[in-house]
Short mmCIF file of C-alpha atoms and ligand atoms in Angstrom, two decimals:
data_model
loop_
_atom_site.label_atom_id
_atom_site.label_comp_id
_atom_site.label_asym_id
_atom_site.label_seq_id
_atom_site.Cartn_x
_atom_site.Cartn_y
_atom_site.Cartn_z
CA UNK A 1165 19.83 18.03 0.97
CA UNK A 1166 20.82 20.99 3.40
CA UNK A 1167 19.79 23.23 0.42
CA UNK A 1168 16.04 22.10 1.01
CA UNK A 1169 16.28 20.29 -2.38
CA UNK A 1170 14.81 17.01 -2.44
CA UNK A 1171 16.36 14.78 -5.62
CA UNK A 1172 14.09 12.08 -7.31
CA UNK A 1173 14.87 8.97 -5.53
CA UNK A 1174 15.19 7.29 -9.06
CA UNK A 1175 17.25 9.89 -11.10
CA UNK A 1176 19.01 11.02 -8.31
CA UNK A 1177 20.49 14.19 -10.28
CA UNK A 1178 16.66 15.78 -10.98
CA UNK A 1179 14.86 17.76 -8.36
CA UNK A 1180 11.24 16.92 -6.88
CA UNK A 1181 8.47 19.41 -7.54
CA UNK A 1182 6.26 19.15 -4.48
CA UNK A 1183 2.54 20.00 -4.61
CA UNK A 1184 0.77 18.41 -1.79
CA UNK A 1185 1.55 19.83 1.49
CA UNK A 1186 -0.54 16.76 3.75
CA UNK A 1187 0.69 19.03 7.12
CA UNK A 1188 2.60 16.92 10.08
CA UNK A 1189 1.56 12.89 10.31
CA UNK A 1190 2.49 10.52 12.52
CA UNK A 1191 3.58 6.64 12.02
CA UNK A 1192 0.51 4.43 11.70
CA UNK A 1193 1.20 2.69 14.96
CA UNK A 1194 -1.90 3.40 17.73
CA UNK A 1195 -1.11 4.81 21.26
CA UNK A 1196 -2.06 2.75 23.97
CA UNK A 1197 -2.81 5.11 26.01
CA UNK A 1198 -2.53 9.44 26.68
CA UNK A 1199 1.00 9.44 27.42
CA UNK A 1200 2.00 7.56 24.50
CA UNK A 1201 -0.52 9.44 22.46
CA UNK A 1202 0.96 12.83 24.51
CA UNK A 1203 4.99 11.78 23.09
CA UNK A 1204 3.80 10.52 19.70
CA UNK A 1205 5.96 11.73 16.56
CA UNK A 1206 5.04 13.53 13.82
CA UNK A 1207 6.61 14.34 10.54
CA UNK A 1208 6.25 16.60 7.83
CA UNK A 1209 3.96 14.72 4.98
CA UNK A 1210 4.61 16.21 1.10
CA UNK A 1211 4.33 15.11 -2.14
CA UNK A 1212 6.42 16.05 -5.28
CA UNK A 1213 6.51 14.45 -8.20
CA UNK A 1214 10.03 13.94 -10.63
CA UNK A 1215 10.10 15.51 -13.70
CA UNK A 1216 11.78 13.40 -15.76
CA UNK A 1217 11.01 10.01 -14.67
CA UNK A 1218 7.32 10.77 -12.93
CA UNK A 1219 7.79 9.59 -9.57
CA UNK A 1220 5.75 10.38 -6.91
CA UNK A 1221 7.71 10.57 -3.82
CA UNK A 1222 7.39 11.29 0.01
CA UNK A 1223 9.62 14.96 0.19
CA UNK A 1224 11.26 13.85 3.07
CA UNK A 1225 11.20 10.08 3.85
CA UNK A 1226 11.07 8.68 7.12
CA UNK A 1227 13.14 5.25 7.66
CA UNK A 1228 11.75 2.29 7.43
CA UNK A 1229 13.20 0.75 10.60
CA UNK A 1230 11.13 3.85 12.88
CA UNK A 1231 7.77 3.42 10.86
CA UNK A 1232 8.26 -0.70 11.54
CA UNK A 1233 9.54 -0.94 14.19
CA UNK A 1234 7.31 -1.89 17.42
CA UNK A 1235 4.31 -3.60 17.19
CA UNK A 1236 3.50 -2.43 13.47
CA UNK A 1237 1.99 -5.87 11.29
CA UNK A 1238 -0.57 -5.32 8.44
CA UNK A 1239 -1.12 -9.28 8.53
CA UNK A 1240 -2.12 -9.96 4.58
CA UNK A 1241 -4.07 -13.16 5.75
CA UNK A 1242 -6.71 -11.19 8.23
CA UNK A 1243 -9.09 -10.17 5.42
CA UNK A 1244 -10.53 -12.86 3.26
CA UNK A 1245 -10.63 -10.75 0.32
CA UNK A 1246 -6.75 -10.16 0.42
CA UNK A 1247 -6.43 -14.67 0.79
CA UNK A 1248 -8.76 -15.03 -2.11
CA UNK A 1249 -6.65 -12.42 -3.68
CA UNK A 1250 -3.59 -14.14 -2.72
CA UNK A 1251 -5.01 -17.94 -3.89
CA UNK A 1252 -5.38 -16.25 -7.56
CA UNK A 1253 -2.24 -14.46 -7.32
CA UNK A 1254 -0.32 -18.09 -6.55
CA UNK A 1255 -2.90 -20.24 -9.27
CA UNK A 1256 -1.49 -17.50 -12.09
CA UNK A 1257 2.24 -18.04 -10.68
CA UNK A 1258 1.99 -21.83 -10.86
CA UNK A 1259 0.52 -22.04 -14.16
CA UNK A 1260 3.40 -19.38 -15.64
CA UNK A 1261 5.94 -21.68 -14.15
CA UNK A 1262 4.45 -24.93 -15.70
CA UNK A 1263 7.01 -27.28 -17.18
CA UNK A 1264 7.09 -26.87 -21.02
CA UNK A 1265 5.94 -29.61 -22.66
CA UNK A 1266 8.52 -32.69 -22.85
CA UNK A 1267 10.57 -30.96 -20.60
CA UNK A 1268 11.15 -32.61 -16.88
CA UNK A 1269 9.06 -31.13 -14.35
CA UNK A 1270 11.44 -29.44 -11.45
CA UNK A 1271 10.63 -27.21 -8.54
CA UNK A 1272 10.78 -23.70 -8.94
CA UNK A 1273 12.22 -21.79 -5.95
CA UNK A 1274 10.35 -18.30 -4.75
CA UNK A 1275 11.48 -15.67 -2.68
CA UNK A 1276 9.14 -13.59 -1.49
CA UNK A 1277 10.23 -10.06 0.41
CA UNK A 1278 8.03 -8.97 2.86
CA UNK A 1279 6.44 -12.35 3.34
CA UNK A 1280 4.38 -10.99 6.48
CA UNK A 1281 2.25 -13.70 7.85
CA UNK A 1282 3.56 -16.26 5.15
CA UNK A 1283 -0.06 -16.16 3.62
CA UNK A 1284 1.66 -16.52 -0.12
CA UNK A 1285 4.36 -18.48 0.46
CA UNK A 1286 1.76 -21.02 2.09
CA UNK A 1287 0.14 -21.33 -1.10
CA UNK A 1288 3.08 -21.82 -3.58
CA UNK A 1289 4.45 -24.46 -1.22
CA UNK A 1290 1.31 -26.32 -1.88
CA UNK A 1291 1.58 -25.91 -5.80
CA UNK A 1292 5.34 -27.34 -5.44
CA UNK A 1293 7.34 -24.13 -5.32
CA UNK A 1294 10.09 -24.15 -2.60
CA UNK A 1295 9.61 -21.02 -0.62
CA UNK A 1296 11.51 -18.26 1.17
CA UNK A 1297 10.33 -15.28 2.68
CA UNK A 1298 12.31 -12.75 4.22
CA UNK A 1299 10.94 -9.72 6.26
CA UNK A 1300 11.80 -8.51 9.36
CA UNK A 1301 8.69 -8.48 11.31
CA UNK A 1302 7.45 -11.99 9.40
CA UNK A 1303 5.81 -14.49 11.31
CA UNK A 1304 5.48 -17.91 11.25
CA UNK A 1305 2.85 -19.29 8.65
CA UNK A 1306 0.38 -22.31 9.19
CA UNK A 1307 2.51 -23.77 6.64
CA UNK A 1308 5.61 -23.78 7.86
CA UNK A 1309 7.24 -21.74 5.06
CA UNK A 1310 10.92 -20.07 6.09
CA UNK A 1311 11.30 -16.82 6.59
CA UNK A 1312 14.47 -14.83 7.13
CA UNK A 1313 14.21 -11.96 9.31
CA UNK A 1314 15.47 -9.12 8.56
CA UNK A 1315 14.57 -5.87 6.05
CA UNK A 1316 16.38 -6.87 2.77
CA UNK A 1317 18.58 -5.32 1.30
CA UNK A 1318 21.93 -6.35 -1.38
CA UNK A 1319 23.34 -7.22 1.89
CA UNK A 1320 20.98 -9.90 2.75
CA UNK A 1321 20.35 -10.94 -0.63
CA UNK A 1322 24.38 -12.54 -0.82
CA UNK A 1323 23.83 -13.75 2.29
CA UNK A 1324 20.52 -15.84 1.37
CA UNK A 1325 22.04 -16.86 -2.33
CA UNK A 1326 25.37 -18.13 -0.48
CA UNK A 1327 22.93 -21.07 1.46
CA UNK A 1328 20.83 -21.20 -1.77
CA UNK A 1329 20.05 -21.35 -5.38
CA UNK A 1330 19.27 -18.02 -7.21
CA UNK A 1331 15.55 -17.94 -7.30
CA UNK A 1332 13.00 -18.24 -10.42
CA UNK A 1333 10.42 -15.83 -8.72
CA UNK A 1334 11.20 -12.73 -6.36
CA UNK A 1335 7.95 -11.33 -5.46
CA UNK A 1336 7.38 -7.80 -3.23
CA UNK A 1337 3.33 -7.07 -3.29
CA UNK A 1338 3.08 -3.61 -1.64
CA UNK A 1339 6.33 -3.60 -0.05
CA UNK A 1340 8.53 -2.14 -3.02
CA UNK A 1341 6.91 1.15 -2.61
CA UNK A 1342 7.89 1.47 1.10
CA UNK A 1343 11.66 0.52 1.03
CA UNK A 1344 13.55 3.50 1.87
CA UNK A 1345 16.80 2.67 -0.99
CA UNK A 1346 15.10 1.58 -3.78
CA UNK A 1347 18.50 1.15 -5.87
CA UNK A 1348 19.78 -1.04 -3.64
CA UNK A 1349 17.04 -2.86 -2.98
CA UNK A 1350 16.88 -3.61 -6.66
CA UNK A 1351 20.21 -4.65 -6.90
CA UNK A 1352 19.31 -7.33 -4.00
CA UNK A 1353 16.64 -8.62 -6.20
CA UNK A 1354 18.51 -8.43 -9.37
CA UNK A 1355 21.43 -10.69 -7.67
CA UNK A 1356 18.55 -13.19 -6.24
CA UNK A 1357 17.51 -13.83 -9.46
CA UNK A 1358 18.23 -16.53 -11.92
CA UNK A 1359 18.83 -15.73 -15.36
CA UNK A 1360 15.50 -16.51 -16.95
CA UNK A 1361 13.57 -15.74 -13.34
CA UNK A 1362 10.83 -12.59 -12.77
CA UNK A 1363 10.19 -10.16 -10.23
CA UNK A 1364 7.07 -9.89 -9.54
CA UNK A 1365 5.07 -6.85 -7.40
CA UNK A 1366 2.54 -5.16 -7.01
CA UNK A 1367 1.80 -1.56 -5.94
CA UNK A 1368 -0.54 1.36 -5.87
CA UNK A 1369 -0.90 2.31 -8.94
CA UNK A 1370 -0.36 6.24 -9.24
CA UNK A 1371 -2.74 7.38 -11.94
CA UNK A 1372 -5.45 5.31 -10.14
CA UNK A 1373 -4.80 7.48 -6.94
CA UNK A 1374 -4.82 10.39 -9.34
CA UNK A 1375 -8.01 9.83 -10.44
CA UNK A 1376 -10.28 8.75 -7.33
CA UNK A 1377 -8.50 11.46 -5.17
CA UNK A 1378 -6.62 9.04 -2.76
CA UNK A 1379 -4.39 11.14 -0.80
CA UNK A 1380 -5.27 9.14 2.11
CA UNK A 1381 -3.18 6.51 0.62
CA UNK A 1382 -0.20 8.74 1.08
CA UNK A 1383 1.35 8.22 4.58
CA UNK A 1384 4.97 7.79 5.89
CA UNK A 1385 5.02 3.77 5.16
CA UNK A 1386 4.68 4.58 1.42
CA UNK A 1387 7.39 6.52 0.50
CA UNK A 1388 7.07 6.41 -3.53
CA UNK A 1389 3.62 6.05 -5.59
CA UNK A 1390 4.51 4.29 -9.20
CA UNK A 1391 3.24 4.67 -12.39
CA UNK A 1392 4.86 2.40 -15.36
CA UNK A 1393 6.61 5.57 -16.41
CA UNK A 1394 8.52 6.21 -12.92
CA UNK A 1395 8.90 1.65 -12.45
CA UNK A 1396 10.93 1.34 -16.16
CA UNK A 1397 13.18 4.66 -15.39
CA UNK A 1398 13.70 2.27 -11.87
CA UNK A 1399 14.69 -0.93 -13.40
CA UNK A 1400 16.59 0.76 -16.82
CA UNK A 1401 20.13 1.10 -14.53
CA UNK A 1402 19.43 -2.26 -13.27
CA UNK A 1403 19.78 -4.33 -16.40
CA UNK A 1404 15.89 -4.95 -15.83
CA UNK A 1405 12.89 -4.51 -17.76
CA UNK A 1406 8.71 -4.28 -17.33
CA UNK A 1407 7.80 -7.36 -19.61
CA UNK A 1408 4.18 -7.37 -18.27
CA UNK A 1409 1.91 -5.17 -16.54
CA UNK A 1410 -1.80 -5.85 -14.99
CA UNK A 1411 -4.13 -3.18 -13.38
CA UNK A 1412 -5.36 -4.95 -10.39
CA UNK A 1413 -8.17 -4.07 -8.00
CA UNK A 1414 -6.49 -4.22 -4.88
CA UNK A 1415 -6.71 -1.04 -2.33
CA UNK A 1416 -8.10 0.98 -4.95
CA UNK A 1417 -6.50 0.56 -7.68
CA UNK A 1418 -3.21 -1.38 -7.74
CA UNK A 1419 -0.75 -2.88 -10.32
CA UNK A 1420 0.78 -6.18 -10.49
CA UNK A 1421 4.54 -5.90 -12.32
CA UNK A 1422 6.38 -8.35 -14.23
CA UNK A 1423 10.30 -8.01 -14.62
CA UNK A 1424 13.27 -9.57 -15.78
CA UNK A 1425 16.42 -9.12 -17.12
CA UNK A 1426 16.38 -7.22 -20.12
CA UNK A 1427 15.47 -9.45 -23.60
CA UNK A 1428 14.92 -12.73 -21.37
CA UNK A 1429 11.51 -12.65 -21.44
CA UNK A 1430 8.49 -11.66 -24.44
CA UNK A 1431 7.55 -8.08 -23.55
CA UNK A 1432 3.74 -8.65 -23.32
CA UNK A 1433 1.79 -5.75 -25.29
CA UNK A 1434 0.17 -4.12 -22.08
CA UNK A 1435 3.27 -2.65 -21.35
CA UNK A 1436 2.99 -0.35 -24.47
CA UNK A 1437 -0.53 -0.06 -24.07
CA UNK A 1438 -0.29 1.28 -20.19
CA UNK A 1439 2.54 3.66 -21.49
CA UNK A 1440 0.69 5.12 -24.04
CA UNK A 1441 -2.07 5.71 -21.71
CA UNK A 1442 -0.10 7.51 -19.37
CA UNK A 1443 1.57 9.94 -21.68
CA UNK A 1444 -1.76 11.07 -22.54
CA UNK A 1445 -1.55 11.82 -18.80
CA UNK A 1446 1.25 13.83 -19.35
CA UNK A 1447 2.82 12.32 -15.54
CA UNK A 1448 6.32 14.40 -16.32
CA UNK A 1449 4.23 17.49 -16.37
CA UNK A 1450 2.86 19.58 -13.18
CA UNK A 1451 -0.64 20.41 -14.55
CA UNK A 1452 -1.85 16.92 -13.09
CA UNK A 1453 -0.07 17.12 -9.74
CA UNK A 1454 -2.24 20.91 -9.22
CA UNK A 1455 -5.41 19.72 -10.13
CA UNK A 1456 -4.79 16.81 -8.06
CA UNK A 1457 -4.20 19.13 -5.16
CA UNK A 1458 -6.81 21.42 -5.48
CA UNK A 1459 -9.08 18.92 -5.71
CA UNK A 1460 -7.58 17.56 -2.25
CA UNK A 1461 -7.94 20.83 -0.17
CA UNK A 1462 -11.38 21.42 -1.88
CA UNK A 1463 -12.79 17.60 -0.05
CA UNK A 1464 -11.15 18.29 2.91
CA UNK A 1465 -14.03 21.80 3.06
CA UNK A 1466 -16.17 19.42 1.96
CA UNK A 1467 -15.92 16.47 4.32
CA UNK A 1468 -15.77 18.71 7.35
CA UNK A 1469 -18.90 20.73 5.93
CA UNK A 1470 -21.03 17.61 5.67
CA UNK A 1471 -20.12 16.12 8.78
CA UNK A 1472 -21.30 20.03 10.34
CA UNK A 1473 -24.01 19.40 8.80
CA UNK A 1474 -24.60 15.89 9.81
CA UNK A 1475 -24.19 16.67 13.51
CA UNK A 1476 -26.53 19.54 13.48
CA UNK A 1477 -29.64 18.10 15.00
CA UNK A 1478 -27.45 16.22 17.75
CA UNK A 1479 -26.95 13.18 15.56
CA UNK A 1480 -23.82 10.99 16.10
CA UNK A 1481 -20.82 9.78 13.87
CA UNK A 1482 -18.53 7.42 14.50
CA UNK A 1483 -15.83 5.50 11.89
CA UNK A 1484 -15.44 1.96 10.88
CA UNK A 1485 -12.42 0.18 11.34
CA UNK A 1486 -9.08 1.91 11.05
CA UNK A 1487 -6.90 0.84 8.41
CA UNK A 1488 -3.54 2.59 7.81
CA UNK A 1489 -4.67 4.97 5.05
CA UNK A 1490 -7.28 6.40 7.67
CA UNK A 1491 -4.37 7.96 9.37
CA UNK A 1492 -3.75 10.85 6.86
CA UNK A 1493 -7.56 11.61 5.71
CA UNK A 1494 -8.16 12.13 9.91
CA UNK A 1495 -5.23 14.00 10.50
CA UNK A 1496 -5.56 16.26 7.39
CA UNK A 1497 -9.38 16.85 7.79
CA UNK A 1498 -8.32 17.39 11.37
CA UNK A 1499 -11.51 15.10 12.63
CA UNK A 1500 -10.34 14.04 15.91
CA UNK A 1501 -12.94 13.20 19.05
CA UNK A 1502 -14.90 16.16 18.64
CA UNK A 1503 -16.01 14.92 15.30
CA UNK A 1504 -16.13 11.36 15.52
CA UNK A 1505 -17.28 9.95 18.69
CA UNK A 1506 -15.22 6.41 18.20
CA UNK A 1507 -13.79 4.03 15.92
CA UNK A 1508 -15.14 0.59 15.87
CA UNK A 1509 -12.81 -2.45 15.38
CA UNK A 1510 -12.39 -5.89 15.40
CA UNK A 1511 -8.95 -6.28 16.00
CA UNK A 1512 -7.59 -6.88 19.04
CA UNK A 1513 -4.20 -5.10 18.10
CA UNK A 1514 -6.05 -2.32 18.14
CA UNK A 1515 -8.86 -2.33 20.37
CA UNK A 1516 -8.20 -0.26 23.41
CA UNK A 1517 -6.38 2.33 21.60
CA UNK A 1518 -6.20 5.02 20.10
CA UNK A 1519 -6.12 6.61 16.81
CA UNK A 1520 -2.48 7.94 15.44
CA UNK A 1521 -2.15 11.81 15.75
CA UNK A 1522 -6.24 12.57 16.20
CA UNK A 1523 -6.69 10.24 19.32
CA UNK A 1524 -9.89 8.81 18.72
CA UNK A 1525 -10.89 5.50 20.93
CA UNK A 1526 -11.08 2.73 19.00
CA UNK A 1527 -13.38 0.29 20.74
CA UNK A 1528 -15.30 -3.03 19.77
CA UNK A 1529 -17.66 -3.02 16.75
CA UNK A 1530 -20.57 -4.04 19.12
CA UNK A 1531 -20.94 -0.39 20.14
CA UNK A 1532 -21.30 0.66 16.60
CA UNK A 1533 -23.79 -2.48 15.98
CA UNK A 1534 -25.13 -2.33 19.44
CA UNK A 1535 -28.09 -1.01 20.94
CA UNK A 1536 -26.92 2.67 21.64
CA UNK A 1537 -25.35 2.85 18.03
CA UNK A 1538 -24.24 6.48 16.52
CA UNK A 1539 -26.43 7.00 13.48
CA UNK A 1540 -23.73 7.62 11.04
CA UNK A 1541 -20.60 5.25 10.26
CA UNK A 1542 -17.83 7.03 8.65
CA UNK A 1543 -16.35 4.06 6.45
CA UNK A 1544 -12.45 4.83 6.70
CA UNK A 1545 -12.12 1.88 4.17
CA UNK A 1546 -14.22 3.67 1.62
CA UNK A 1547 -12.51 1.45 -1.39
CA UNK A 1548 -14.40 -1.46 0.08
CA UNK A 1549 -17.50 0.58 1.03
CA UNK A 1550 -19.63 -2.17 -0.75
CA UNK A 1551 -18.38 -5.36 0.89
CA UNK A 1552 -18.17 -3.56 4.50
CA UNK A 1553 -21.86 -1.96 4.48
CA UNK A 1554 -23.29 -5.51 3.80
CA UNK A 1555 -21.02 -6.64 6.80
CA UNK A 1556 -22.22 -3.93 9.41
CA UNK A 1557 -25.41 -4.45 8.78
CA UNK A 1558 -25.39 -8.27 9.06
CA UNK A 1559 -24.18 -7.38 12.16
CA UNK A 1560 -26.66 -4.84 12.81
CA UNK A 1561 -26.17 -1.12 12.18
CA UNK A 1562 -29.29 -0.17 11.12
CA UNK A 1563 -27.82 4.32 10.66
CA UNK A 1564 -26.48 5.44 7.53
CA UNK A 1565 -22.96 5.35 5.97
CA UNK A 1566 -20.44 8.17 5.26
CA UNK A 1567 -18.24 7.47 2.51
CA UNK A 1568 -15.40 10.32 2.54
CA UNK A 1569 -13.79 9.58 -0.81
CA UNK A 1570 -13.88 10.58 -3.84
CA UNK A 1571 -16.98 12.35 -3.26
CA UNK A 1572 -18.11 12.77 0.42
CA UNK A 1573 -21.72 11.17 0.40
CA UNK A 1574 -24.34 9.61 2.43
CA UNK A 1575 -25.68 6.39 1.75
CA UNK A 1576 -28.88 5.28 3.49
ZN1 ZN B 1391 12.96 10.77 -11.39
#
């Protein structure tokens, strides 16, 4: 809006209260080397929140097809918590598809947007589902499971249904948050699906972030931040409805969403049970959003103070790994190479490079695990603190850990 208004992506006629100025960010995607880093983008990072409806939304939203584009791929399959994870997910989907009794067994056909490395779709095709993915950067799965490529969208929905049956299962898991129209994106799904099918996703799950301070989830690739509140004032114009909702562990604190047309399926009773929770929360009002922000401004002091202190007598911090969400806590805590010495890795996408915005190197875990390792490791994943101190020091790290979030803290 020219007037500086932003208007809830949702309710479209209600304007967004911001509260969390996060400063300029860039797009997760790492500079190879200074003069990439030198011409990098940045754009202006703030969070409001609707209202009416609850939704927390990006003020000003980048596109999707600049923060893709390039050589951008989260890869679900490279972590084997996020396969297990996946495994489960597919085992649940199977067994809510079952035939009813008496009934002849058929195969049930699943669409999955944002299929990324085909990780899910692999696993229904083994429990008899007929599989589709469609997602523009997707690659090709172990499995052999089709993928479409291209960022959906009403548009490619017709396109898909007119080679195709309408589908008994459209599933998004932590890509509905990121499209840039939401409305239209749900009237793709909505025309994918068959009468009786579901929509299942999952996203972060906003009172979650609320609560353990994860601002560094916010970046430019997640454009909205859900609650149950802000997903059934989504579907309402859509003819669809929440008929199941699960609070799942994934990055932090996630939420896995059932949906169908309205009155096809049983509404399940955690969807009153999650509601009533979160008007306790009061999510329509801005006393949450204030708290939430002084509370972020106050940990950024308080990171940078402990890693001053930390550094004192000479000693040495590096990070581990750098997932996407470390993007924003760097650039907001401004911790650049002055701070942190490097960022270990063991991808080879990233490897080489450099961090977005704060230009750290990233370089092989063996120097963090080696013989002239830093002794602190700033864990960047801090929701999986648990599973990635036992890692680094199977590998050897012998300093302590840093864990920035919720509460900065060392562990020895
Ligand atoms: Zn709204």
């Amino acid at each position: 809006m020219s007037d500086g208004t932003t208007l809830c992506q949702t309710c479209k006629d209600v304007a967004v209260s911001e509260f969390l100025p996060l400063g300029m960010q860039p797009a997760c995607l790492f500079p190879e080397n200074e003069t990439q880093a030198e011409n990098e983008p940045a754009w202006p990072l703030d969070l409001g929140f609707c209202p009416r409806c609850s939704l927390v939304q990006i003020m000003e939203p980048v596109s999707e097809r600049i923060l893709f584009s390039g050589d951008y791929h989260h890869l679900a399959g490279l972590t084997g918590g996020y396969r297990l994870h996946l495994r489960a997910l597919a085992d649940e989907l199977a067994q809510l598809h079952a035939p009813h009794p008496g009934s002849e067994p058929r195969r049930h056909f699943a669409v999955e947007i944002g299929s990324n490395d085909g990780s899910l779709l692999d696993e229904l095709a083994e429990r008899d589902f007929t599989v589709l993915g469609i997602d523009p950067n997707g690659a090709d799965s172990p499995g052999g499971s089709p993928v479409v490529r291209e960022y959906f969208s009403s548009e490619v929905a017709s396109q898909v249904l007119s080679d195709t049956r309408p589908a008994d299962l459209v599933l998004a898991l932590n890509t509905f948050a990121h499209v840039t129209n939401m409305h239209d994106f749900l009237d793709g799904v909505r025309s994918l699906m068959s009468d009786h099918g579901m929509f299942v996703s999952e996203s972060h799950y906003l009172p979650d972030l609320l609560e353990t301070l994860q601002y560094d989830f916010a970046y430019h690739e997640h454009s909205r931040y859900y609650s149950l509140t802000a997903l059934q004032a989504a579907f309402e114009p859509h003819g669809l409805e929440v008929f199941r909702i699960d609070r799942i562990a994934t990055h932090g604190g996630s939420v896995r969403v059932y949906a169908g047309f309205k009155g096809a399926h049983e509404v399940h009773e955690s969807v009153a049970a999650l509601r009533d929770d979160e008007d306790r929360l009061e999510l329509t009002g801005g006393a949450v959003y204030q708290k939430f922000a002084a509370r972020v401004q106050e940990h950024r002091e308080r990171l940078r103070g402990l890693l001053d202190e930390l550094t004192g007598d000479g000693s040495r911090v590096a990070a581990a790994s750098s997932p996407a969400r470390a993007v924003t806590l760097l650039n907001y805590c401004s911790l650049g190479p002055a701070e942190i010495d490097f960022i270990s890795e063991i991808s080879p996408r990233k490897i080489g490079r450099l961090s977005p915005g704060t230009h750290i190197p990233i370089v092989h875990q063996d120097r963090l695990c080696g013989p002239e390792q830093p002794e602190y490791a700033l864990l960047l994943s801090w929701h999986i603190a648990e599973e990635l101190i036992s890692r680094l020091r199977e590998e050897g790290f012998t300093g302590k850990f840093v864990v920035p979030l919720p509460e900065p803290r060392v562990i020895s």
